[in-house]
Amino acid sequence: MLSIKNISKSFADKKVLENISMNINKGEIVSLLGKSGSGKSTLLNIIAGFEVSDSGSCVYAEQTIFDNKHFVEPQNRNIGFVFQNYALFPHLSVAKNITFGISNRDKEYQKHKASELLELIGMKEMGAKYPHQLSGGQQQRVAIARVLARQSDLILFDEPFSSIDTELKLALIEEITHIVRSQNKTAIFVTHCPREALFISDKIAYIENGTLAQYDEPKELVSSPSCMSITNLFGKNSFMFKEHKIAR
Amino acid sequence: MKARGYLTISVIVIFVILLPIFSILVYSFGGDSDTLRHLLDTVLWGYVYNTLKLILYVSILSLVFGISAAYITTFYSFRFDKTISILLAMPFVIPTYIMGYIYSDIFGFYGPVHMLLKDLGLPTKSYFDVLHFNTIVVILSLVLYPYIYLIVKSSFLKNSTALLYPALSLGKNRYQLFWKVILPLSRPAIAGSLALVVMEVVNEYGAVAYYGVDTLSTAIFSSWFGLNDPKSAAFLSIIAMSIILVLLAVEKLSRGGSSYRSEPISKELVKDELKGIPKVLAYVFLFIPIFFGFVLPFIWIVIYSFKYATQMIDDEFLSAIVNSFVSASVSALIIIMLSFFISYSIRISGSKQAPYLSRVASMGYAIPGVVIGVGVLTLFGGLDSFLIELLSLDGLLISGTVVALIFGYSVRFLAVGISTIEGSYDKVSININKASRNLGFGFWKTLWSVEFPIMKKTLLFGFLLVFVDVIKELPLTLVVRPFNYETLATKTYDYADNTMVQESAIYALIIVLLCFIPMIISNKGD
C-alpha cells in the first residue's frame, strides 16, 4: 500500500530524518510515535507532499509519488490529511467543507455524498452550520468526513487528539478508529502519547532523533523494546496494552 | 509548477518594481555635473542639515503627542474617552501639504486671526511670521503623531493585558509597571511608528516648499525641474535614501538581541478613573492635537469649499476627480493583486528566507516619492531613448504617460498592500492552504477558492488604503505625471502655489472625505 525507502531530510544544518524506511499494508493503522521535534510530523508532511525530502523514495498504490526524479504535487496524490487544528475552511458550511474535494463532481453526487458522510460522523442535521459553530470534536469529525469524501485510501492524521479535552479524547479516539476501520482505510497517526499509540495502532513506528528506532506491533514494542527510551516509555504503559488487548 | 516556481515569479516581479531605485543608483554614480559640484560647494549641506533638523524636531514633538495620548487613553477612563480616542487618530485624514496651506491662510498676514487682532487694535506683525521652520515642525507633528499614537496604543494594550496581573502580583504598581515594563516592551512599536514619521518627513514636499524650508526633497525638485539636471537630482535622492536607511539600521542595531514579545491574555485592562486637576489637564492636553490637527483645519476646508463651490466646480475640477479616481483605482488594483500574489507565494514556499523578500519589496515606502519619481523618469527615459532609436520613433513612449505614473505608485505603495495582507495572513493557519491542496486543489484554484474568500475583506481594506495613499500622494505625482494631467493633489498644490489657498479648499475636501473611508472601516473593526 505504502512503501517508503531511505528518506532523509535536513533543515539548514540540522538532520531531522535519516534513512527512514517502512512498509504499510492496506487497512493497517500505524502510529508514528516520538518526542516533540523527533521528526515524525516532518515524515507525515513528506508523505503528503507538503515537504520535499532530501533523498529517498515513496511508492503509494503502486505509483512512485517521489524519488530523485519524480515529485507528484500534493493535490495529485489523493492521500487524505487531517490536521492538528482541523483546518476547516471558515468561509464554507460544514456540507461545503465536506464536498470541497469533490466540487468537480455533479451537484447531485455532492449532495448525496455530504448527506451520507454527515450520517456516518453523526452530524446529520449540521450540514448548514459553519466551523466556528462546532465543538473541537465535531470539527475533527468534519475534517475526517472531508477526507473520506475524496475516497482516499490512505489518511494521515497529524496529532489529531492533542487539542481535545481528556474526558472526550477516549470516546473520540474510539469513534475515529471505528470510522477508519469500517471504511477499510489505511491510516497513519502522528502522536507523542504512547497510550494513544497503543490504543489505536496495528503497528507503531518509534522515531527518535530522526531515525526509526523500532517499527513493530504494539506487543513487540512492549515485550521486546529495541532501545532504552522505548523501555522507559512503555514500562509505565504496559498495563494499558493489556487493557487494550482485552478491549479489542 | 512547484511553490518555488511561483516564488521565483515573485522575485522577478519585485526586481522589476525596484528597477527605478536601481536606476537611480546607477545613474547617480554614472558621472559628474557642474550643478552637482556647485551644490556640494554651496547649499547641499544646508539641505541635509535642514532635513535632519526637521526629522529631529518633528520626531520629538510627535513622540510627545503620540505617546502621551496613547498613555492617557489606554490607562485612564474619563468622560467621552472613546470618542476622544477616535478623534485623536483623525489628523491622519488631512495630508501635510493641505495642513500647511490651511495654517498659512489662518495665521497668515491677511488671515482671520491677524485681521481680528488688528481690528481689536492689538500688535500683530511680530507674531505672524507664519512661513517659518518652526511652523512646519508643528504642522508635520500634528499630522504625523497619529502613526505613533495608534501603533503605540495597540502595543500598550497588548503588553498591559499580558503583564498587568503578573506585575501586580509581584508588588509593582501601575506607574512602575508602565515605566519598567510596558514602555521598554513597547520600544519596537515606538521605533516602528517613528520610522514611519521619519519617512513621511523626508518624503514631505508640498508644505516645506510652500513655507520656503529647503530640504533634500525640495532640492531634488529644484535640481530636476529648476536646474534641469537629472544627475544632481539622482545624487540628492541617494542622500535622502541613505538618511532613512542609516536611521533604520541604527535603530535595528541598537535593539541587539533583545526580545520584545509578550503573549497577550484575554483579560480586559481595568482603567483608573481620572478625577480633579489631572482630568482637566488631560482634557486640555488632548484638546490641542484634536483641535489643531483635525477640527480647525476641517472646519476651514468645509467653510471655504462652500464659499468657493460655485466658482471652483467646473470641468477642471471634474477632470481632476476623474483622473485621481482612475489612477488611484487602477494603481490600487494592480498593487493589491501583486501584493496578494507575492504574499501568497511567500506563504506557501515554506522557505525560511522567503519572508525577507517582502521586506525587500517594501523598500519603496521608505524612499521619498520624489526620489521614486526621479527613478521612474530615469528608467523610462532610458527605455524611451532605446526604443526610439530601435524603432525610429518620435516623442515620449512610456515616460510622461499614465503608465509611468501608475508604475511609480506601485513602487511606492506595494509595501502598504503587502503589510496589510501579511498582517491578516498571520491570523490564518497555513494548514487551511495545505488542506485545500491535499483535497486536490492546485496553486491557482486554492488561491481563488480558499485564500481569496478568506482574505477578501483584507484585500478590500488594503485596496482602500492604497487608493487613499495614491489620492494623497503629491511629490511623485508632480514629478511623473503626463503634461497637463491634473489630480486632486496637484490641483490643490497648484492653487496654493498661486496664492489661491482658499480656492483650493474644495479639492482638499474631496481628498479628506476619501481619506475618511478606511478610517471609518478600521474604527468599526470590520
PDB file of N, CA, C and O in Angstrom, chain B residues 95-147:
ATOM      1  N   PRO B  95      -3.802  65.542   4.539  1.00  0.00           N
ATOM      2  CA  PRO B  95      -2.413  65.475   4.081  1.00  0.00           C
ATOM      3  C   PRO B  95      -1.602  66.673   4.583  1.00  0.00           C
ATOM      4  O   PRO B  95      -2.159  67.761   4.773  1.00  0.00           O
ATOM      5  N   THR B  96      -0.296  66.453   4.752  1.00  0.00           N
ATOM      6  CA  THR B  96       0.552  67.513   5.332  1.00  0.00           C
ATOM      7  C   THR B  96       0.524  68.803   4.518  1.00  0.00           C
ATOM      8  O   THR B  96       0.470  69.890   5.087  1.00  0.00           O
ATOM      9  N   TYR B  97       0.548  68.645   3.177  1.00  0.00           N
ATOM     10  CA  TYR B  97       0.616  69.878   2.378  1.00  0.00           C
ATOM     11  C   TYR B  97      -0.666  70.692   2.516  1.00  0.00           C
ATOM     12  O   TYR B  97      -0.628  71.920   2.576  1.00  0.00           O
ATOM     13  N   ILE B  98      -1.805  69.995   2.662  1.00  0.00           N
ATOM     14  CA  ILE B  98      -3.067  70.734   2.825  1.00  0.00           C
ATOM     15  C   ILE B  98      -3.060  71.438   4.180  1.00  0.00           C
ATOM     16  O   ILE B  98      -3.452  72.609   4.298  1.00  0.00           O
ATOM     17  N   MET B  99      -2.588  70.734   5.199  1.00  0.00           N
ATOM     18  CA  MET B  99      -2.499  71.332   6.531  1.00  0.00           C
ATOM     19  C   MET B  99      -1.610  72.578   6.477  1.00  0.00           C
ATOM     20  O   MET B  99      -1.916  73.611   7.077  1.00  0.00           O
ATOM     21  N   GLY B 100      -0.507  72.472   5.750  1.00  0.00           N
ATOM     22  CA  GLY B 100       0.403  73.608   5.618  1.00  0.00           C
ATOM     23  C   GLY B 100      -0.292  74.809   4.987  1.00  0.00           C
ATOM     24  O   GLY B 100      -0.195  75.938   5.496  1.00  0.00           O
ATOM     25  N   TYR B 101      -1.026  74.571   3.920  1.00  0.00           N
ATOM     26  CA  TYR B 101      -1.712  75.679   3.231  1.00  0.00           C
ATOM     27  C   TYR B 101      -2.755  76.317   4.157  1.00  0.00           C
ATOM     28  O   TYR B 101      -2.908  77.526   4.202  1.00  0.00           O
ATOM     29  N   ILE B 102      -3.460  75.452   4.887  1.00  0.00           N
ATOM     30  CA  ILE B 102      -4.529  75.965   5.749  1.00  0.00           C
ATOM     31  C   ILE B 102      -3.952  76.884   6.830  1.00  0.00           C
ATOM     32  O   ILE B 102      -4.446  78.003   7.049  1.00  0.00           O
ATOM     33  N   TYR B 103      -2.874  76.439   7.491  1.00  0.00           N
ATOM     34  CA  TYR B 103      -2.333  77.266   8.566  1.00  0.00           C
ATOM     35  C   TYR B 103      -1.668  78.540   8.031  1.00  0.00           C
ATOM     36  O   TYR B 103      -1.649  79.556   8.712  1.00  0.00           O
ATOM     37  N   SER B 104      -1.162  78.455   6.811  1.00  0.00           N
ATOM     38  CA  SER B 104      -0.588  79.685   6.242  1.00  0.00           C
ATOM     39  C   SER B 104      -1.709  80.689   6.009  1.00  0.00           C
ATOM     40  O   SER B 104      -1.502  81.893   6.113  1.00  0.00           O
ATOM     41  N   ASP B 105      -2.901  80.175   5.717  1.00  0.00           N
ATOM     42  CA  ASP B 105      -4.040  81.065   5.477  1.00  0.00           C
ATOM     43  C   ASP B 105      -4.611  81.601   6.795  1.00  0.00           C
ATOM     44  O   ASP B 105      -4.868  82.796   6.922  1.00  0.00           O
ATOM     45  N   ILE B 106      -4.764  80.689   7.771  1.00  0.00           N
ATOM     46  CA  ILE B 106      -5.386  81.109   9.030  1.00  0.00           C
ATOM     47  C   ILE B 106      -4.507  82.126   9.769  1.00  0.00           C
ATOM     48  O   ILE B 106      -4.984  83.138  10.264  1.00  0.00           O
ATOM     49  N   PHE B 107      -3.213  81.813   9.846  1.00  0.00           N
ATOM     50  CA  PHE B 107      -2.327  82.681  10.620  1.00  0.00           C
ATOM     51  C   PHE B 107      -1.492  83.620   9.747  1.00  0.00           C
ATOM     52  O   PHE B 107      -0.602  84.288  10.245  1.00  0.00           O
ATOM     53  N   GLY B 108      -1.762  83.623   8.461  1.00  0.00           N
ATOM     54  CA  GLY B 108      -1.006  84.475   7.546  1.00  0.00           C
ATOM     55  C   GLY B 108      -1.340  85.952   7.750  1.00  0.00           C
ATOM     56  O   GLY B 108      -2.240  86.309   8.524  1.00  0.00           O
ATOM     57  N   PHE B 109      -0.630  86.802   7.009  1.00  0.00           N
ATOM     58  CA  PHE B 109      -0.750  88.248   7.241  1.00  0.00           C
ATOM     59  C   PHE B 109      -2.167  88.768   7.004  1.00  0.00           C
ATOM     60  O   PHE B 109      -2.627  89.659   7.683  1.00  0.00           O
ATOM     61  N   TYR B 110      -2.845  88.177   6.020  1.00  0.00           N
ATOM     62  CA  TYR B 110      -4.226  88.627   5.772  1.00  0.00           C
ATOM     63  C   TYR B 110      -5.247  87.596   6.249  1.00  0.00           C
ATOM     64  O   TYR B 110      -6.388  87.605   5.847  1.00  0.00           O
ATOM     65  N   GLY B 111      -4.812  86.709   7.111  1.00  0.00           N
ATOM     66  CA  GLY B 111      -5.698  85.642   7.608  1.00  0.00           C
ATOM     67  C   GLY B 111      -6.643  86.152   8.686  1.00  0.00           C
ATOM     68  O   GLY B 111      -6.485  87.260   9.205  1.00  0.00           O
ATOM     69  N   PRO B 112      -7.644  85.344   9.053  1.00  0.00           N
ATOM     70  CA  PRO B 112      -8.670  85.771  10.004  1.00  0.00           C
ATOM     71  C   PRO B 112      -8.114  86.134  11.384  1.00  0.00           C
ATOM     72  O   PRO B 112      -8.593  87.095  12.003  1.00  0.00           O
ATOM     73  N   VAL B 113      -7.091  85.414  11.854  1.00  0.00           N
ATOM     74  CA  VAL B 113      -6.570  85.701  13.195  1.00  0.00           C
ATOM     75  C   VAL B 113      -5.879  87.066  13.204  1.00  0.00           C
ATOM     76  O   VAL B 113      -6.113  87.903  14.088  1.00  0.00           O
ATOM     77  N   HIS B 114      -5.076  87.286  12.196  1.00  0.00           N
ATOM     78  CA  HIS B 114      -4.360  88.547  12.091  1.00  0.00           C
ATOM     79  C   HIS B 114      -5.347  89.711  11.984  1.00  0.00           C
ATOM     80  O   HIS B 114      -5.203  90.738  12.664  1.00  0.00           O
ATOM     81  N   MET B 115      -6.347  89.540  11.144  1.00  0.00           N
ATOM     82  CA  MET B 115      -7.315  90.616  10.930  1.00  0.00           C
ATOM     83  C   MET B 115      -8.106  90.904  12.213  1.00  0.00           C
ATOM     84  O   MET B 115      -8.389  92.056  12.527  1.00  0.00           O
ATOM     85  N   LEU B 116      -8.434  89.841  12.957  1.00  0.00           N
ATOM     86  CA  LEU B 116      -9.190  90.018  14.197  1.00  0.00           C
ATOM     87  C   LEU B 116      -8.364  90.824  15.199  1.00  0.00           C
ATOM     88  O   LEU B 116      -8.857  91.782  15.806  1.00  0.00           O
ATOM     89  N   LEU B 117      -7.097  90.441  15.338  1.00  0.00           N
ATOM     90  CA  LEU B 117      -6.234  91.154  16.285  1.00  0.00           C
ATOM     91  C   LEU B 117      -6.051  92.613  15.847  1.00  0.00           C
ATOM     92  O   LEU B 117      -6.009  93.508  16.677  1.00  0.00           O
ATOM     93  N   LYS B 118      -5.966  92.788  14.544  1.00  0.00           N
ATOM     94  CA  LYS B 118      -5.816  94.155  14.012  1.00  0.00           C
ATOM     95  C   LYS B 118      -7.044  94.986  14.335  1.00  0.00           C
ATOM     96  O   LYS B 118      -6.935  96.153  14.747  1.00  0.00           O
ATOM     97  N   ASP B 119      -8.227  94.366  14.148  1.00  0.00           N
ATOM     98  CA  ASP B 119      -9.481  95.064  14.453  1.00  0.00           C
ATOM     99  C   ASP B 119      -9.557  95.445  15.925  1.00  0.00           C
ATOM    100  O   ASP B 119     -10.142  96.437  16.296  1.00  0.00           O
ATOM    101  N   LEU B 120      -8.978  94.579  16.748  1.00  0.00           N
ATOM    102  CA  LEU B 120      -9.008  94.837  18.184  1.00  0.00           C
ATOM    103  C   LEU B 120      -7.923  95.830  18.603  1.00  0.00           C
ATOM    104  O   LEU B 120      -7.793  96.163  19.775  1.00  0.00           O
ATOM    105  N   GLY B 121      -7.140  96.245  17.634  1.00  0.00           N
ATOM    106  CA  GLY B 121      -6.092  97.219  17.914  1.00  0.00           C
ATOM    107  C   GLY B 121      -4.880  96.631  18.601  1.00  0.00           C
ATOM    108  O   GLY B 121      -4.096  97.349  19.238  1.00  0.00           O
ATOM    109  N   LEU B 122      -4.705  95.313  18.516  1.00  0.00           N
ATOM    110  CA  LEU B 122      -3.560  94.671  19.166  1.00  0.00           C
ATOM    111  C   LEU B 122      -2.377  94.594  18.208  1.00  0.00           C
ATOM    112  O   LEU B 122      -2.569  94.529  17.005  1.00  0.00           O
ATOM    113  N   PRO B 123      -1.150  94.603  18.721  1.00  0.00           N
ATOM    114  CA  PRO B 123       0.014  94.475  17.819  1.00  0.00           C
ATOM    115  C   PRO B 123       0.065  93.086  17.211  1.00  0.00           C
ATOM    116  O   PRO B 123      -0.208  92.107  17.899  1.00  0.00           O
ATOM    117  N   THR B 124       0.386  92.999  15.943  1.00  0.00           N
ATOM    118  CA  THR B 124       0.300  91.703  15.278  1.00  0.00           C
ATOM    119  C   THR B 124       1.555  91.316  14.495  1.00  0.00           C
ATOM    120  O   THR B 124       1.893  90.151  14.439  1.00  0.00           O
ATOM    121  N   LYS B 125       2.212  92.285  13.936  1.00  0.00           N
ATOM    122  CA  LYS B 125       3.227  91.970  12.937  1.00  0.00           C
ATOM    123  C   LYS B 125       4.267  90.952  13.423  1.00  0.00           C
ATOM    124  O   LYS B 125       4.606  89.996  12.726  1.00  0.00           O
ATOM    125  N   SER B 126       4.746  91.198  14.650  1.00  0.00           N
ATOM    126  CA  SER B 126       5.834  90.337  15.128  1.00  0.00           C
ATOM    127  C   SER B 126       5.367  88.892  15.349  1.00  0.00           C
ATOM    128  O   SER B 126       6.178  87.982  15.371  1.00  0.00           O
ATOM    129  N   TYR B 127       4.072  88.673  15.541  1.00  0.00           N
ATOM    130  CA  TYR B 127       3.591  87.327  15.821  1.00  0.00           C
ATOM    131  C   TYR B 127       3.444  86.476  14.567  1.00  0.00           C
ATOM    132  O   TYR B 127       3.365  85.274  14.638  1.00  0.00           O
ATOM    133  N   PHE B 128       3.335  87.134  13.421  1.00  0.00           N
ATOM    134  CA  PHE B 128       2.793  86.373  12.291  1.00  0.00           C
ATOM    135  C   PHE B 128       3.764  86.089  11.155  1.00  0.00           C
ATOM    136  O   PHE B 128       3.434  86.170   9.994  1.00  0.00           O
ATOM    137  N   ASP B 129       4.947  85.727  11.577  1.00  0.00           N
ATOM    138  CA  ASP B 129       5.868  85.198  10.578  1.00  0.00           C
ATOM    139  C   ASP B 129       5.577  83.702  10.475  1.00  0.00           C
ATOM    140  O   ASP B 129       6.331  82.861  10.945  1.00  0.00           O
ATOM    141  N   VAL B 130       4.412  83.416   9.881  1.00  0.00           N
ATOM    142  CA  VAL B 130       3.930  82.033   9.920  1.00  0.00           C
ATOM    143  C   VAL B 130       4.738  81.118   8.993  1.00  0.00           C
ATOM    144  O   VAL B 130       4.892  79.935   9.272  1.00  0.00           O
ATOM    145  N   LEU B 131       5.265  81.672   7.916  1.00  0.00           N
ATOM    146  CA  LEU B 131       6.037  80.839   6.989  1.00  0.00           C
ATOM    147  C   LEU B 131       7.442  80.629   7.565  1.00  0.00           C
ATOM    148  O   LEU B 131       8.423  81.232   7.131  1.00  0.00           O
ATOM    149  N   HIS B 132       7.514  79.767   8.543  1.00  0.00           N
ATOM    150  CA  HIS B 132       8.718  79.626   9.347  1.00  0.00           C
ATOM    151  C   HIS B 132       8.996  78.142   9.590  1.00  0.00           C
ATOM    152  O   HIS B 132       8.087  77.322   9.598  1.00  0.00           O
ATOM    153  N   PHE B 133      10.259  77.845   9.817  1.00  0.00           N
ATOM    154  CA  PHE B 133      10.651  76.450  10.073  1.00  0.00           C
ATOM    155  C   PHE B 133       9.853  75.829  11.225  1.00  0.00           C
ATOM    156  O   PHE B 133       9.375  74.698  11.133  1.00  0.00           O
ATOM    157  N   ASN B 134       9.690  76.611  12.324  1.00  0.00           N
ATOM    158  CA  ASN B 134       9.004  76.053  13.495  1.00  0.00           C
ATOM    159  C   ASN B 134       7.540  75.717  13.204  1.00  0.00           C
ATOM    160  O   ASN B 134       6.984  74.776  13.758  1.00  0.00           O
ATOM    161  N   THR B 135       6.925  76.516  12.337  1.00  0.00           N
ATOM    162  CA  THR B 135       5.519  76.236  11.981  1.00  0.00           C
ATOM    163  C   THR B 135       5.432  74.884  11.277  1.00  0.00           C
ATOM    164  O   THR B 135       4.521  74.099  11.531  1.00  0.00           O
ATOM    165  N   ILE B 136       6.383  74.640  10.386  1.00  0.00           N
ATOM    166  CA  ILE B 136       6.397  73.362   9.666  1.00  0.00           C
ATOM    167  C   ILE B 136       6.569  72.207  10.648  1.00  0.00           C
ATOM    168  O   ILE B 136       5.926  71.156  10.518  1.00  0.00           O
ATOM    169  N   VAL B 137       7.411  72.413  11.656  1.00  0.00           N
ATOM    170  CA  VAL B 137       7.610  71.358  12.673  1.00  0.00           C
ATOM    171  C   VAL B 137       6.283  71.032  13.343  1.00  0.00           C
ATOM    172  O   VAL B 137       5.891  69.864  13.456  1.00  0.00           O
ATOM    173  N   VAL B 138       5.561  72.079  13.755  1.00  0.00           N
ATOM    174  CA  VAL B 138       4.280  71.861  14.447  1.00  0.00           C
ATOM    175  C   VAL B 138       3.278  71.210  13.494  1.00  0.00           C
ATOM    176  O   VAL B 138       2.588  70.250  13.860  1.00  0.00           O
ATOM    177  N   ILE B 139       3.201  71.700  12.277  1.00  0.00           N
ATOM    178  CA  ILE B 139       2.219  71.171  11.309  1.00  0.00           C
ATOM    179  C   ILE B 139       2.489  69.690  11.018  1.00  0.00           C
ATOM    180  O   ILE B 139       1.570  68.862  11.084  1.00  0.00           O
ATOM    181  N   LEU B 140       3.753  69.352  10.736  1.00  0.00           N
ATOM    182  CA  LEU B 140       4.067  67.949  10.434  1.00  0.00           C
ATOM    183  C   LEU B 140       3.791  67.073  11.654  1.00  0.00           C
ATOM    184  O   LEU B 140       3.275  65.956  11.535  1.00  0.00           O
ATOM    185  N   SER B 141       4.104  67.584  12.835  1.00  0.00           N
ATOM    186  CA  SER B 141       3.870  66.794  14.054  1.00  0.00           C
ATOM    187  C   SER B 141       2.375  66.554  14.262  1.00  0.00           C
ATOM    188  O   SER B 141       1.959  65.464  14.655  1.00  0.00           O
ATOM    189  N   LEU B 142       1.577  67.586  14.001  1.00  0.00           N
ATOM    190  CA  LEU B 142       0.126  67.445  14.190  1.00  0.00           C
ATOM    191  C   LEU B 142      -0.462  66.393  13.245  1.00  0.00           C
ATOM    192  O   LEU B 142      -1.400  65.690  13.592  1.00  0.00           O
ATOM    193  N   VAL B 143       0.093  66.310  12.039  1.00  0.00           N
ATOM    194  CA  VAL B 143      -0.450  65.351  11.069  1.00  0.00           C
ATOM    195  C   VAL B 143       0.121  63.941  11.299  1.00  0.00           C
ATOM    196  O   VAL B 143      -0.563  62.945  11.082  1.00  0.00           O
ATOM    197  N   LEU B 144       1.368  63.881  11.757  1.00  0.00           N
ATOM    198  CA  LEU B 144       2.057  62.587  11.784  1.00  0.00           C
ATOM    199  C   LEU B 144       2.016  61.868  13.138  1.00  0.00           C
ATOM    200  O   LEU B 144       2.283  60.663  13.191  1.00  0.00           O
ATOM    201  N   TYR B 145       1.668  62.586  14.232  1.00  0.00           N
ATOM    202  CA  TYR B 145       1.687  61.898  15.526  1.00  0.00           C
ATOM    203  C   TYR B 145       0.714  60.705  15.580  1.00  0.00           C
ATOM    204  O   TYR B 145       0.967  59.759  16.335  1.00  0.00           O
ATOM    205  N   PRO B 146      -0.406  60.718  14.785  1.00  0.00           N
ATOM    206  CA  PRO B 146      -1.312  59.551  14.879  1.00  0.00           C
ATOM    207  C   PRO B 146      -0.628  58.215  14.570  1.00  0.00           C
ATOM    208  O   PRO B 146      -1.033  57.185  15.075  1.00  0.00           O
ATOM    209  N   TYR B 147       0.423  58.211  13.717  1.00  0.00           N
ATOM    210  CA  TYR B 147       1.164  56.967  13.485  1.00  0.00           C
ATOM    211  C   TYR B 147       1.624  56.402  14.829  1.00  0.00           C
ATOM    212  O   TYR B 147       1.461  55.214  15.114  1.00  0.00           O
TER     213      TYR B 147
END
